[in-house]
Structures are given as C-alpha cells and as structure tokens.
Amino acid sequence: MPTRESTSTRVRILEAAERLMRTIGLARTTTKEIARAAGCSEAALYKHFSSKEDLFVRVLEERLPNLGPLLAGLTADPRGRTVEQCLTDIARTATLFYESSVTIAASLFAEPALLERHREAVRVMGVGPHMPLLALARYLRTERDHGRIRADADPEAAAELLLGACFQQAFFSQFMGEDITPGRLDDFAAGVARTVLAGIA
C-alpha cells in the first residue's frame, strides 16, 4: 500500500511534469528536469513512472479534464438524461480537455523521432487520442440499441463530427490566445450537441 509520502511525491512529480510540459513543451521536458522541479531524485521519479511517455499519459489522465470516466459512466448508465444533455456534457468536457492538452502535445510534431517514440509507447500502453472517439461511438451505439437515436444512425461518424468540432474550437482558442469563457463554452457545447443530434435523432 502506498505511503502518504509516496503519494505526495507522485503528486509533486505530476504537478511538475504538467507545469514543464506547458511552459517549455513536451519535447524539451526531460525526466531529470521534472525530478528537479518536483524536489526529488530521478530514481524516485522512476519508482512511480516508467518513462516520460508514461508521465505524459498520466498527466493527460489525472491532471486535465478527463473524458474517459464521463464516457464510461454514460455508456453504463445515462442516469435519466436525454441524449442531447449527454452530448452537451461530452462536448463541454472534450473542449476543455483539448484546450488543456493541445499546448502540451503540439511540440511532439516538431520532432518526428520523439513523436514515433510516443506513438509506440501509447500503443504498448493501450491508450491514445483515438480512445475518446471509440468510447463516444460506443455510447451512441448503446443509445441506438435503446431506440433513442435513429436505427440507421452512424455512431462513428457522429462521434467524429462532435469531437472534431471540439478539437477545432480548442485549437482556435489556443492559437488566438483567447481562453474559452464558461458562457461561450456552454453555448458552443449546446450548439454542437444539438446540431449533431439533429442528424441522428
């Protein structure tokens, strides 16, 4: 069982990793710099995380708005909410996730060798940017099976449209240096959900 000190060290490492990935980019962030910023040794870092790639994935899962639990929960039990309400929640969370992660991941594309290492690492770990898409399509198939969307609806295409719009909104926001305000985010999420649903309901 992890000790309180061990848990505290892990949290400090994640906080330091997120901060460095945001400020100097993933490509320039090393485990040595993360350990120094977290106030621990590099050996201590490797007790909690197997690699920088592992750290990157854990930052996305634990430090940013997380789509995974939301989508898993909706697939298991939408708790009486309408499909439109569920899609609106998904669009809101997805946009926040992409807005937070795009600046961290963007530097990967400047270094092809680093990008390939990360591709291989996420393959081995069974994770990757396609997972929310698969989970949303699974949720929509469940709704189709229950008759809440059309029998001829295409869950994969609908998932791509919704998450693609969220990613584009987040990218534009970051590129222009304009944070998405809560009101604007709510309007955007509701509009995207309503529009996608109009094509499959």
PDB file of C-alpha atoms in Angstrom:
ATOM      1  CA  MET A   1       0.000   0.000   0.000  1.00  0.00           C
ATOM      2  CA  PRO A   2       1.460   3.429  -0.964  1.00  0.00           C
ATOM      3  CA  THR A   3       2.596   5.595   1.937  1.00  0.00           C
ATOM      4  CA  ARG A   4       1.451   9.189   2.356  1.00  0.00           C
ATOM      5  CA  GLU A   5       4.975  10.351   1.485  1.00  0.00           C
ATOM      6  CA  SER A   6       4.982   8.176  -1.641  1.00  0.00           C
ATOM      7  CA  THR A   7       1.608   9.589  -2.732  1.00  0.00           C
ATOM      8  CA  SER A   8       2.808  13.136  -2.068  1.00  0.00           C
ATOM      9  CA  THR A   9       5.934  12.567  -4.187  1.00  0.00           C
ATOM     10  CA  ARG A  10       3.849  11.198  -7.039  1.00  0.00           C
ATOM     11  CA  VAL A  11       1.536  14.220  -6.940  1.00  0.00           C
ATOM     12  CA  ARG A  12       4.518  16.613  -6.918  1.00  0.00           C
ATOM     13  CA  ILE A  13       6.008  14.834  -9.920  1.00  0.00           C
ATOM     14  CA  LEU A  14       2.742  15.070 -11.861  1.00  0.00           C
ATOM     15  CA  GLU A  15       2.376  18.769 -10.994  1.00  0.00           C
ATOM     16  CA  ALA A  16       5.954  19.493 -12.058  1.00  0.00           C
ATOM     17  CA  ALA A  17       5.561  17.487 -15.273  1.00  0.00           C
ATOM     18  CA  GLU A  18       2.387  19.331 -16.238  1.00  0.00           C
ATOM     19  CA  ARG A  19       3.947  22.713 -15.492  1.00  0.00           C
ATOM     20  CA  LEU A  20       7.076  21.991 -17.552  1.00  0.00           C
ATOM     21  CA  MET A  21       5.169  20.423 -20.435  1.00  0.00           C
ATOM     22  CA  ARG A  22       3.017  23.542 -20.634  1.00  0.00           C
ATOM     23  CA  THR A  23       5.839  26.070 -20.353  1.00  0.00           C
ATOM     24  CA  ILE A  24       8.747  24.567 -22.310  1.00  0.00           C
ATOM     25  CA  GLY A  25       6.952  21.855 -24.291  1.00  0.00           C
ATOM     26  CA  LEU A  26       6.948  18.110 -24.145  1.00  0.00           C
ATOM     27  CA  ALA A  27       9.915  17.764 -26.491  1.00  0.00           C
ATOM     28  CA  ARG A  28      12.225  19.784 -24.211  1.00  0.00           C
ATOM     29  CA  THR A  29      10.943  18.382 -20.913  1.00  0.00           C
ATOM     30  CA  THR A  30      13.241  15.685 -19.508  1.00  0.00           C
ATOM     31  CA  THR A  31      12.741  13.370 -16.554  1.00  0.00           C
ATOM     32  CA  LYS A  32      15.770  14.985 -14.930  1.00  0.00           C
ATOM     33  CA  GLU A  33      14.152  18.444 -15.140  1.00  0.00           C
ATOM     34  CA  ILE A  34      10.844  17.072 -13.860  1.00  0.00           C
ATOM     35  CA  ALA A  35      12.542  15.440 -10.883  1.00  0.00           C
ATOM     36  CA  ARG A  36      14.418  18.645 -10.086  1.00  0.00           C
ATOM     37  CA  ALA A  37      11.224  20.706 -10.275  1.00  0.00           C
ATOM     38  CA  ALA A  38       9.415  18.178  -8.070  1.00  0.00           C
ATOM     39  CA  GLY A  39      12.196  18.235  -5.454  1.00  0.00           C
ATOM     40  CA  CYS A  40      13.063  14.557  -5.772  1.00  0.00           C
ATOM     41  CA  SER A  41      15.680  12.359  -7.395  1.00  0.00           C
ATOM     42  CA  GLU A  42      15.301  10.938 -10.880  1.00  0.00           C
ATOM     43  CA  ALA A  43      15.398   7.478  -9.262  1.00  0.00           C
ATOM     44  CA  ALA A  44      12.374   8.439  -7.137  1.00  0.00           C
ATOM     45  CA  LEU A  45      10.549   9.556 -10.285  1.00  0.00           C
ATOM     46  CA  TYR A  46      11.126   6.149 -11.869  1.00  0.00           C
ATOM     47  CA  LYS A  47       9.611   4.440  -8.830  1.00  0.00           C
ATOM     48  CA  HIS A  48       6.284   5.996  -9.832  1.00  0.00           C
ATOM     49  CA  PHE A  49       6.521   6.299 -13.630  1.00  0.00           C
ATOM     50  CA  SER A  50       8.209   4.021 -16.135  1.00  0.00           C
ATOM     51  CA  SER A  51       9.129   6.708 -18.676  1.00  0.00           C
ATOM     52  CA  LYS A  52       8.474  10.251 -19.856  1.00  0.00           C
ATOM     53  CA  GLU A  53       5.787   8.806 -22.122  1.00  0.00           C
ATOM     54  CA  ASP A  54       4.115   7.226 -19.103  1.00  0.00           C
ATOM     55  CA  LEU A  55       4.241  10.598 -17.336  1.00  0.00           C
ATOM     56  CA  PHE A  56       2.715  12.339 -20.352  1.00  0.00           C
ATOM     57  CA  VAL A  57      -0.216   9.896 -20.406  1.00  0.00           C
ATOM     58  CA  ARG A  58      -0.747  10.184 -16.629  1.00  0.00           C
ATOM     59  CA  VAL A  59      -0.755  13.990 -16.846  1.00  0.00           C
ATOM     60  CA  LEU A  60      -3.472  13.775 -19.511  1.00  0.00           C
ATOM     61  CA  GLU A  61      -5.494  11.285 -17.458  1.00  0.00           C
ATOM     62  CA  GLU A  62      -5.079  12.750 -13.986  1.00  0.00           C
ATOM     63  CA  ARG A  63      -4.345  16.464 -14.352  1.00  0.00           C
ATOM     64  CA  LEU A  64      -6.656  17.514 -17.203  1.00  0.00           C
ATOM     65  CA  PRO A  65     -10.451  17.367 -17.632  1.00  0.00           C
ATOM     66  CA  ASN A  66     -10.975  13.644 -18.201  1.00  0.00           C
ATOM     67  CA  LEU A  67     -13.305  12.341 -20.869  1.00  0.00           C
ATOM     68  CA  GLY A  68     -12.815   8.665 -20.060  1.00  0.00           C
ATOM     69  CA  PRO A  69     -14.837   8.371 -16.830  1.00  0.00           C
ATOM     70  CA  LEU A  70     -17.622  10.575 -18.238  1.00  0.00           C
ATOM     71  CA  LEU A  71     -17.998   8.449 -21.356  1.00  0.00           C
ATOM     72  CA  ALA A  72     -17.752   5.175 -19.431  1.00  0.00           C
ATOM     73  CA  GLY A  73     -20.412   6.372 -16.989  1.00  0.00           C
ATOM     74  CA  LEU A  74     -22.784   7.458 -19.730  1.00  0.00           C
ATOM     75  CA  THR A  75     -22.403   4.163 -21.589  1.00  0.00           C
ATOM     76  CA  ALA A  76     -23.154   2.210 -18.413  1.00  0.00           C
ATOM     77  CA  ASP A  77     -25.988   4.439 -17.211  1.00  0.00           C
ATOM     78  CA  PRO A  78     -27.023   7.847 -18.622  1.00  0.00           C
ATOM     79  CA  ARG A  79     -28.963   8.419 -15.353  1.00  0.00           C
ATOM     80  CA  GLY A  80     -32.184   9.532 -16.989  1.00  0.00           C
ATOM     81  CA  ARG A  81     -30.605  12.346 -19.002  1.00  0.00           C
ATOM     82  CA  THR A  82     -31.566  12.911 -22.622  1.00  0.00           C
ATOM     83  CA  VAL A  83     -29.118  12.179 -25.417  1.00  0.00           C
ATOM     84  CA  GLU A  84     -28.833  15.923 -26.045  1.00  0.00           C
ATOM     85  CA  GLN A  85     -27.896  16.579 -22.410  1.00  0.00           C
ATOM     86  CA  CYS A  86     -25.306  13.810 -22.515  1.00  0.00           C
ATOM     87  CA  LEU A  87     -23.786  15.051 -25.770  1.00  0.00           C
ATOM     88  CA  THR A  88     -23.649  18.573 -24.376  1.00  0.00           C
ATOM     89  CA  ASP A  89     -21.733  17.339 -21.308  1.00  0.00           C
ATOM     90  CA  ILE A  90     -19.368  15.396 -23.542  1.00  0.00           C
ATOM     91  CA  ALA A  91     -18.782  18.400 -25.830  1.00  0.00           C
ATOM     92  CA  ARG A  92     -18.059  20.660 -22.858  1.00  0.00           C
ATOM     93  CA  THR A  93     -15.584  18.247 -21.255  1.00  0.00           C
ATOM     94  CA  ALA A  94     -13.938  17.361 -24.578  1.00  0.00           C
ATOM     95  CA  THR A  95     -13.349  21.010 -25.435  1.00  0.00           C
ATOM     96  CA  LEU A  96     -11.763  21.663 -22.028  1.00  0.00           C
ATOM     97  CA  PHE A  97      -9.602  18.545 -22.403  1.00  0.00           C
ATOM     98  CA  TYR A  98      -8.399  19.502 -25.874  1.00  0.00           C
ATOM     99  CA  GLU A  99      -7.824  23.105 -24.807  1.00  0.00           C
ATOM    100  CA  SER A 100      -5.613  21.880 -21.942  1.00  0.00           C
ATOM    101  CA  SER A 101      -3.756  19.213 -23.895  1.00  0.00           C
ATOM    102  CA  VAL A 102      -3.133  20.810 -27.284  1.00  0.00           C
ATOM    103  CA  THR A 103      -0.331  23.023 -25.964  1.00  0.00           C
ATOM    104  CA  ILE A 104       1.322  20.063 -24.232  1.00  0.00           C
ATOM    105  CA  ALA A 105       1.176  17.699 -27.208  1.00  0.00           C
ATOM    106  CA  ALA A 106       1.871  20.188 -30.023  1.00  0.00           C
ATOM    107  CA  SER A 107       5.659  20.120 -29.595  1.00  0.00           C
ATOM    108  CA  LEU A 108       5.667  16.384 -30.386  1.00  0.00           C
ATOM    109  CA  PHE A 109       5.082  17.208 -34.040  1.00  0.00           C
ATOM    110  CA  ALA A 110       8.268  19.276 -34.247  1.00  0.00           C
ATOM    111  CA  GLU A 111      10.423  16.193 -33.642  1.00  0.00           C
ATOM    112  CA  PRO A 112       9.488  13.141 -35.744  1.00  0.00           C
ATOM    113  CA  ALA A 113      11.694  10.751 -33.718  1.00  0.00           C
ATOM    114  CA  LEU A 114      10.102  11.842 -30.444  1.00  0.00           C
ATOM    115  CA  LEU A 115       6.627  11.558 -31.964  1.00  0.00           C
ATOM    116  CA  GLU A 116       7.365   7.999 -33.084  1.00  0.00           C
ATOM    117  CA  ARG A 117       8.585   7.056 -29.580  1.00  0.00           C
ATOM    118  CA  HIS A 118       5.355   8.397 -28.117  1.00  0.00           C
ATOM    119  CA  ARG A 119       3.265   6.606 -30.732  1.00  0.00           C
ATOM    120  CA  GLU A 120       4.929   3.323 -29.866  1.00  0.00           C
ATOM    121  CA  ALA A 121       4.606   3.939 -26.113  1.00  0.00           C
ATOM    122  CA  VAL A 122       0.876   4.676 -26.238  1.00  0.00           C
ATOM    123  CA  ARG A 123       0.342   1.614 -28.444  1.00  0.00           C
ATOM    124  CA  VAL A 124       2.023  -0.561 -25.837  1.00  0.00           C
ATOM    125  CA  MET A 125       0.027   1.100 -23.031  1.00  0.00           C
ATOM    126  CA  GLY A 126      -3.249   0.625 -24.920  1.00  0.00           C
ATOM    127  CA  VAL A 127      -4.108   4.316 -24.870  1.00  0.00           C
ATOM    128  CA  GLY A 128      -4.106   7.178 -27.351  1.00  0.00           C
ATOM    129  CA  PRO A 129      -6.096  10.079 -28.792  1.00  0.00           C
ATOM    130  CA  HIS A 130      -8.488   7.680 -30.542  1.00  0.00           C
ATOM    131  CA  MET A 131      -9.845   6.261 -27.280  1.00  0.00           C
ATOM    132  CA  PRO A 132     -12.433   9.035 -26.588  1.00  0.00           C
ATOM    133  CA  LEU A 133     -13.669   8.614 -30.165  1.00  0.00           C
ATOM    134  CA  LEU A 134     -14.164   4.879 -29.667  1.00  0.00           C
ATOM    135  CA  ALA A 135     -15.878   5.459 -26.310  1.00  0.00           C
ATOM    136  CA  LEU A 136     -18.267   8.080 -27.721  1.00  0.00           C
ATOM    137  CA  ALA A 137     -19.166   5.822 -30.646  1.00  0.00           C
ATOM    138  CA  ARG A 138     -19.824   3.025 -28.139  1.00  0.00           C
ATOM    139  CA  TYR A 139     -22.123   5.319 -26.137  1.00  0.00           C
ATOM    140  CA  LEU A 140     -24.024   6.280 -29.301  1.00  0.00           C
ATOM    141  CA  ARG A 141     -24.390   2.629 -30.319  1.00  0.00           C
ATOM    142  CA  THR A 142     -25.914   1.957 -26.893  1.00  0.00           C
ATOM    143  CA  GLU A 143     -28.387   4.800 -27.431  1.00  0.00           C
ATOM    144  CA  ARG A 144     -29.194   3.453 -30.906  1.00  0.00           C
ATOM    145  CA  ASP A 145     -29.801  -0.019 -29.471  1.00  0.00           C
ATOM    146  CA  HIS A 146     -32.262   1.522 -26.991  1.00  0.00           C
ATOM    147  CA  GLY A 147     -34.103   3.345 -29.765  1.00  0.00           C
ATOM    148  CA  ARG A 148     -33.146   6.853 -28.622  1.00  0.00           C
ATOM    149  CA  ILE A 149     -31.470   7.699 -31.917  1.00  0.00           C
ATOM    150  CA  ARG A 150     -32.301   6.513 -35.445  1.00  0.00           C
ATOM    151  CA  ALA A 151     -31.680   2.879 -36.344  1.00  0.00           C
ATOM    152  CA  ASP A 152     -29.693   3.964 -39.422  1.00  0.00           C
ATOM    153  CA  ALA A 153     -27.547   6.483 -37.481  1.00  0.00           C
ATOM    154  CA  ASP A 154     -23.773   6.181 -37.899  1.00  0.00           C
ATOM    155  CA  PRO A 155     -22.263   6.337 -34.370  1.00  0.00           C
ATOM    156  CA  GLU A 156     -18.675   6.578 -35.624  1.00  0.00           C
ATOM    157  CA  ALA A 157     -19.382   9.494 -37.961  1.00  0.00           C
ATOM    158  CA  ALA A 158     -21.413  11.315 -35.295  1.00  0.00           C
ATOM    159  CA  ALA A 159     -18.588  10.840 -32.770  1.00  0.00           C
ATOM    160  CA  GLU A 160     -16.045  12.180 -35.266  1.00  0.00           C
ATOM    161  CA  LEU A 161     -18.196  15.234 -36.001  1.00  0.00           C
ATOM    162  CA  LEU A 162     -18.725  16.109 -32.339  1.00  0.00           C
ATOM    163  CA  LEU A 163     -15.167  15.557 -31.113  1.00  0.00           C
ATOM    164  CA  GLY A 164     -13.699  17.104 -34.265  1.00  0.00           C
ATOM    165  CA  ALA A 165     -15.665  20.286 -33.635  1.00  0.00           C
ATOM    166  CA  CYS A 166     -14.475  20.322 -30.004  1.00  0.00           C
ATOM    167  CA  PHE A 167     -10.844  19.913 -31.046  1.00  0.00           C
ATOM    168  CA  GLN A 168     -11.137  22.692 -33.630  1.00  0.00           C
ATOM    169  CA  GLN A 169     -12.704  25.055 -31.090  1.00  0.00           C
ATOM    170  CA  ALA A 170      -9.905  24.315 -28.601  1.00  0.00           C
ATOM    171  CA  PHE A 171      -7.197  24.729 -31.255  1.00  0.00           C
ATOM    172  CA  PHE A 172      -8.547  28.089 -32.406  1.00  0.00           C
ATOM    173  CA  SER A 173      -8.816  29.249 -28.800  1.00  0.00           C
ATOM    174  CA  GLN A 174      -5.195  28.369 -28.056  1.00  0.00           C
ATOM    175  CA  PHE A 175      -3.862  29.692 -31.357  1.00  0.00           C
ATOM    176  CA  MET A 176      -5.577  33.044 -30.884  1.00  0.00           C
ATOM    177  CA  GLY A 177      -4.633  33.224 -27.201  1.00  0.00           C
ATOM    178  CA  GLU A 178      -8.257  33.549 -26.144  1.00  0.00           C
ATOM    179  CA  ASP A 179      -9.460  31.341 -23.300  1.00  0.00           C
ATOM    180  CA  ILE A 180     -12.933  29.936 -23.782  1.00  0.00           C
ATOM    181  CA  THR A 181     -15.195  31.612 -21.223  1.00  0.00           C
ATOM    182  CA  PRO A 182     -17.727  29.443 -19.342  1.00  0.00           C
ATOM    183  CA  GLY A 183     -20.664  31.107 -21.096  1.00  0.00           C
ATOM    184  CA  ARG A 184     -19.138  30.742 -24.531  1.00  0.00           C
ATOM    185  CA  LEU A 185     -18.226  27.129 -23.778  1.00  0.00           C
ATOM    186  CA  ASP A 186     -21.792  26.339 -22.693  1.00  0.00           C
ATOM    187  CA  ASP A 187     -23.215  27.906 -25.865  1.00  0.00           C
ATOM    188  CA  PHE A 188     -20.727  26.069 -28.065  1.00  0.00           C
ATOM    189  CA  ALA A 189     -21.296  22.679 -26.382  1.00  0.00           C
ATOM    190  CA  ALA A 190     -25.068  23.003 -26.570  1.00  0.00           C
ATOM    191  CA  GLY A 191     -24.968  24.083 -30.212  1.00  0.00           C
ATOM    192  CA  VAL A 192     -22.653  21.273 -31.322  1.00  0.00           C
ATOM    193  CA  ALA A 193     -24.668  18.656 -29.430  1.00  0.00           C
ATOM    194  CA  ARG A 194     -27.946  19.914 -30.874  1.00  0.00           C
ATOM    195  CA  THR A 195     -26.542  20.000 -34.418  1.00  0.00           C
ATOM    196  CA  VAL A 196     -25.033  16.500 -34.273  1.00  0.00           C
ATOM    197  CA  LEU A 197     -28.188  15.119 -32.708  1.00  0.00           C
ATOM    198  CA  ALA A 198     -30.314  16.655 -35.472  1.00  0.00           C
ATOM    199  CA  GLY A 199     -28.535  14.359 -37.917  1.00  0.00           C
ATOM    200  CA  ILE A 200     -29.023  11.130 -35.957  1.00  0.00           C
ATOM    201  CA  ALA A 201     -32.223  11.551 -33.925  1.00  0.00           C
TER     202      ALA A 201
END
